[in-house]
Short mmCIF file of C-alpha atoms in Angstrom, two decimals:
data_model
loop_
_atom_site.label_atom_id
_atom_site.label_comp_id
_atom_site.label_asym_id
_atom_site.label_seq_id
_atom_site.Cartn_x
_atom_site.Cartn_y
_atom_site.Cartn_z
CA GLN A 1 -20.89 -13.08 -23.64
CA LYS A 2 -19.31 -9.62 -23.46
CA GLU A 3 -17.68 -8.72 -20.16
CA VAL A 4 -19.61 -5.45 -19.86
CA GLU A 5 -22.85 -4.98 -21.78
CA GLN A 6 -24.89 -1.88 -22.41
CA ASN A 7 -27.86 -1.15 -24.61
CA SER A 8 -26.34 0.93 -27.42
CA GLY A 9 -29.48 3.01 -27.84
CA PRO A 10 -30.10 5.62 -28.92
CA LEU A 11 -32.21 6.37 -25.87
CA SER A 12 -34.46 9.42 -26.24
CA VAL A 13 -35.87 11.08 -23.13
CA PRO A 14 -37.97 14.25 -22.85
CA GLU A 15 -36.41 17.21 -21.08
CA GLY A 16 -37.21 17.13 -17.36
CA ALA A 17 -37.85 13.37 -17.27
CA ILE A 18 -35.69 10.65 -15.68
CA ALA A 19 -33.16 8.93 -17.92
CA SER A 20 -32.29 5.37 -16.91
CA LEU A 21 -29.11 3.75 -18.24
CA ASN A 22 -28.32 0.10 -17.60
CA CYS A 23 -25.21 -2.05 -17.58
CA THR A 24 -24.58 -5.74 -16.84
CA TYR A 25 -21.23 -7.41 -16.22
CA SER A 26 -20.07 -10.99 -16.37
CA ASP A 27 -17.33 -11.17 -13.70
CA ARG A 28 -19.12 -11.91 -10.44
CA GLY A 29 -16.02 -10.86 -8.48
CA SER A 30 -15.96 -7.32 -9.88
CA GLN A 31 -15.36 -4.73 -7.22
CA SER A 32 -15.54 -1.23 -8.69
CA PHE A 33 -18.01 0.34 -11.09
CA PHE A 34 -17.85 3.61 -12.97
CA TRP A 35 -20.00 5.75 -15.22
CA TYR A 36 -18.34 8.08 -17.72
CA ARG A 37 -20.00 10.66 -19.95
CA GLN A 38 -18.52 11.24 -23.40
CA TYR A 39 -19.60 14.08 -25.64
CA SER A 40 -19.08 13.59 -29.37
CA GLY A 41 -15.42 14.04 -30.28
CA LYS A 42 -14.33 14.48 -26.66
CA SER A 43 -12.67 12.27 -24.05
CA PRO A 44 -14.68 10.46 -21.32
CA GLU A 45 -15.47 12.37 -18.16
CA LEU A 46 -16.10 10.57 -14.85
CA ILE A 47 -19.68 11.04 -13.62
CA MET A 48 -20.10 8.53 -10.81
CA PHE A 49 -18.37 5.59 -9.19
CA ILE A 50 -19.82 3.02 -6.82
CA TYR A 51 -18.26 0.17 -4.87
CA SER A 52 -21.04 -1.11 -2.57
CA ASN A 53 -24.49 -2.51 -3.16
CA GLY A 54 -27.26 0.05 -3.09
CA ASP A 55 -27.66 3.61 -4.29
CA LYS A 56 -25.21 6.49 -4.45
CA GLU A 57 -26.51 9.97 -5.20
CA ASP A 58 -24.66 13.04 -6.46
CA GLY A 59 -26.83 15.95 -7.52
CA ARG A 60 -29.11 14.84 -10.35
CA PHE A 61 -27.23 11.56 -10.76
CA THR A 62 -27.84 8.29 -8.90
CA ALA A 63 -25.80 5.15 -9.41
CA GLN A 64 -27.39 1.85 -8.37
CA LEU A 65 -25.45 -1.39 -7.86
CA ASN A 66 -26.84 -4.90 -7.43
CA LYS A 67 -23.95 -7.35 -7.23
CA ALA A 68 -26.22 -10.40 -6.90
CA SER A 69 -27.79 -9.57 -10.26
CA GLN A 70 -24.50 -8.24 -11.69
CA TYR A 71 -26.23 -5.05 -12.66
CA VAL A 72 -25.35 -1.39 -12.35
CA SER A 73 -27.47 1.54 -13.47
CA LEU A 74 -27.31 5.31 -13.75
CA LEU A 75 -30.37 7.50 -13.24
CA ILE A 76 -30.38 11.11 -14.39
CA ARG A 77 -33.18 13.17 -12.87
CA ASP A 78 -34.58 16.35 -14.43
CA SER A 79 -32.78 15.57 -17.70
CA GLN A 80 -31.33 18.56 -19.53
CA PRO A 81 -30.32 18.93 -23.19
CA SER A 82 -26.71 19.18 -21.97
CA ASP A 83 -27.01 15.57 -20.73
CA SER A 84 -27.17 14.40 -24.35
CA ALA A 85 -24.02 12.28 -24.74
CA THR A 86 -22.79 8.71 -24.79
CA TYR A 87 -22.59 7.12 -21.34
CA LEU A 88 -19.92 4.48 -20.80
CA CYS A 89 -20.13 1.87 -18.06
CA ALA A 90 -16.76 0.56 -16.83
CA VAL A 91 -15.88 -2.19 -14.39
CA ILE A 92 -12.73 -3.25 -12.55
CA GLY A 93 -12.71 -7.03 -12.20
CA ASN A 94 -11.42 -9.12 -9.37
CA PHE A 95 -7.87 -9.32 -10.69
CA GLY A 96 -6.09 -6.80 -8.48
CA ASN A 97 -4.55 -5.07 -11.47
CA GLU A 98 -6.84 -2.03 -11.78
CA LYS A 99 -7.81 -2.92 -15.37
CA LEU A 100 -10.98 -1.13 -16.47
CA THR A 101 -13.25 -2.95 -18.91
CA PHE A 102 -15.66 -0.68 -20.78
CA GLY A 103 -19.03 -1.31 -22.31
CA THR A 104 -19.67 0.06 -25.79
CA GLY A 105 -21.79 2.90 -24.40
CA THR A 106 -25.39 4.09 -24.58
CA ARG A 107 -26.16 7.16 -26.66
CA LEU A 108 -28.63 9.39 -24.79
CA THR A 109 -30.60 12.19 -26.45
CA ILE A 110 -32.65 14.62 -24.36
CA ILE A 111 -35.52 16.05 -26.36
CA PRO A 112 -36.38 19.69 -25.53
CA ASP B 1 -3.32 23.35 -13.48
CA GLY B 2 -3.17 19.67 -12.57
CA GLY B 3 -4.11 17.29 -15.31
CA ILE B 4 -3.23 14.95 -18.12
CA THR B 5 -1.81 16.39 -21.33
CA GLN B 6 -1.83 14.47 -24.58
CA SER B 7 -0.10 15.67 -27.72
CA PRO B 8 -0.49 16.13 -30.55
CA LYS B 9 -4.25 16.51 -30.84
CA TYR B 10 -4.17 15.24 -34.45
CA LEU B 11 -1.53 13.01 -36.04
CA PHE B 12 -1.09 11.54 -39.48
CA ARG B 13 0.95 8.44 -40.21
CA LYS B 14 2.49 7.44 -43.49
CA GLU B 15 2.72 3.84 -44.62
CA GLY B 16 5.56 2.01 -42.84
CA GLN B 17 6.14 4.82 -40.33
CA ASN B 18 6.30 4.62 -36.56
CA VAL B 19 4.66 7.47 -34.67
CA THR B 20 4.77 8.37 -30.98
CA LEU B 21 1.91 9.82 -28.95
CA SER B 22 2.80 11.79 -25.86
CA CYS B 23 1.07 11.58 -22.48
CA GLU B 24 2.19 13.64 -19.49
CA GLN B 25 0.51 13.98 -16.08
CA ASN B 26 1.29 16.26 -13.14
CA LEU B 27 -1.15 14.59 -10.74
CA ASN B 28 1.54 12.43 -9.16
CA HIS B 29 -0.45 9.32 -10.09
CA ASP B 30 1.32 5.97 -10.00
CA ALA B 31 -0.78 4.28 -12.69
CA MET B 32 -1.11 5.26 -16.33
CA TYR B 33 -3.07 3.69 -19.17
CA TRP B 34 -3.48 3.82 -22.95
CA TYR B 35 -6.80 3.09 -24.64
CA ARG B 36 -7.96 2.97 -28.20
CA GLN B 37 -11.49 3.94 -29.26
CA ASP B 38 -12.95 3.19 -32.66
CA PRO B 39 -16.11 4.94 -33.94
CA GLY B 40 -19.21 3.78 -32.07
CA GLN B 41 -17.15 1.55 -29.81
CA GLY B 42 -16.10 1.50 -26.21
CA LEU B 43 -12.51 1.85 -25.05
CA ARG B 44 -10.04 -1.00 -25.40
CA LEU B 45 -6.91 -1.20 -23.26
CA ILE B 46 -3.59 -1.20 -25.11
CA TYR B 47 -0.99 -1.01 -22.31
CA TYR B 48 -0.89 0.03 -18.69
CA SER B 49 1.74 0.81 -16.11
CA GLN B 50 1.31 0.77 -12.36
CA ILE B 51 4.85 1.86 -11.48
CA VAL B 52 7.88 3.43 -13.11
CA ASN B 53 9.96 1.07 -15.27
CA ASP B 54 7.18 -1.50 -15.40
CA PHE B 55 4.24 -1.98 -17.77
CA GLN B 56 1.86 -4.71 -18.90
CA LYS B 57 0.08 -5.54 -22.11
CA GLY B 58 -3.63 -4.85 -22.30
CA ASP B 59 -6.14 -6.51 -24.58
CA ILE B 60 -4.85 -5.17 -27.92
CA ALA B 61 -1.09 -4.59 -27.48
CA GLU B 62 0.03 -5.99 -30.84
CA GLY B 63 1.60 -3.29 -33.03
CA TYR B 64 2.14 -0.89 -30.10
CA SER B 65 4.97 -0.23 -27.67
CA VAL B 66 5.35 1.92 -24.53
CA SER B 67 7.93 3.07 -22.01
CA ARG B 68 7.65 4.36 -18.46
CA GLU B 69 10.99 5.92 -17.60
CA LYS B 70 9.44 8.72 -15.53
CA LYS B 71 6.40 8.75 -13.29
CA GLU B 72 4.80 11.62 -15.16
CA SER B 73 5.30 10.33 -18.71
CA PHE B 74 3.92 7.31 -20.60
CA PRO B 75 4.49 7.65 -24.37
CA LEU B 76 2.84 5.26 -26.82
CA THR B 77 4.48 4.28 -30.11
CA VAL B 78 2.25 3.04 -32.91
CA THR B 79 4.51 0.89 -35.04
CA SER B 80 4.26 -0.03 -38.70
CA ALA B 81 3.12 -3.48 -37.54
CA GLN B 82 -0.20 -1.96 -36.51
CA LYS B 83 -2.09 -2.30 -39.79
CA ASN B 84 -5.23 -0.44 -38.76
CA PRO B 85 -4.03 2.47 -36.60
CA THR B 86 -6.79 4.96 -37.39
CA ALA B 87 -8.54 5.61 -34.07
CA PHE B 88 -8.95 7.98 -31.13
CA TYR B 89 -6.20 7.30 -28.56
CA LEU B 90 -6.83 8.12 -24.93
CA CYS B 91 -4.38 8.26 -22.05
CA ALA B 92 -5.56 7.99 -18.45
CA SER B 93 -4.02 8.00 -15.00
CA SER B 94 -5.12 7.16 -11.48
CA GLU B 95 -4.07 6.58 -7.93
CA ARG B 96 -4.40 3.01 -6.70
CA ASN B 97 -8.05 2.01 -6.20
CA GLN B 98 -9.23 5.40 -7.46
CA PRO B 99 -11.12 6.28 -10.65
CA GLN B 100 -9.18 6.89 -13.84
CA HIS B 101 -9.16 10.33 -15.42
CA PHE B 102 -8.51 10.96 -19.09
CA GLY B 103 -6.56 13.35 -21.24
CA ASP B 104 -8.16 15.05 -24.24
CA GLY B 105 -7.01 12.36 -26.67
CA THR B 106 -5.08 12.13 -29.94
CA ARG B 107 -6.74 11.36 -33.27
CA LEU B 108 -4.51 9.29 -35.51
CA SER B 109 -5.17 8.88 -39.22
CA ILE B 110 -3.33 7.23 -42.11
CA LEU B 111 -2.14 9.37 -44.99
#
């Protein structure tokens, strides 16, 4: 089992709809969870981070964390063509060494 | 401007050659990291350093070496022992318990 798993996609969503990206992790003691956006040929850019169970909202983005189910998600409301990118889920495990483990990413395409 | 600077943007390595990728940050972050990304893949950790003069191996350290003589600098050397060096190399830094932020990356190819 991979430490951090994401559906590789591609995920196609109509413009204006909600895009839902999912991530599961294997280390039950993981403490910190991050979503990065990566445009083709560019470096990852931090979108959201979440540490506690529940929802965290920032503009059109909402991160959801369920530690009991070992599941973290990213919702993008009112999707725009500029949201088309690969979204990387990353997790810091319970090791105290700040090591980030990344999923392989989900490629999202917003259809105008 | 505060940020992380990686150079060069593109680098070519000849057979049997060692090459060094530069990473400099002026964010005063204690921790610095090197990742490798292959096409269609996530990021894999090569080395990381949480304090000057100390660093630890990541998941794929074989064929790579690093140094951390100054807080703002964390160069990565890709040695001739790394048989498949072609990849996108990313440097990141962070404060303790804070998210990591990335430089623009270096693309390394074999001549």
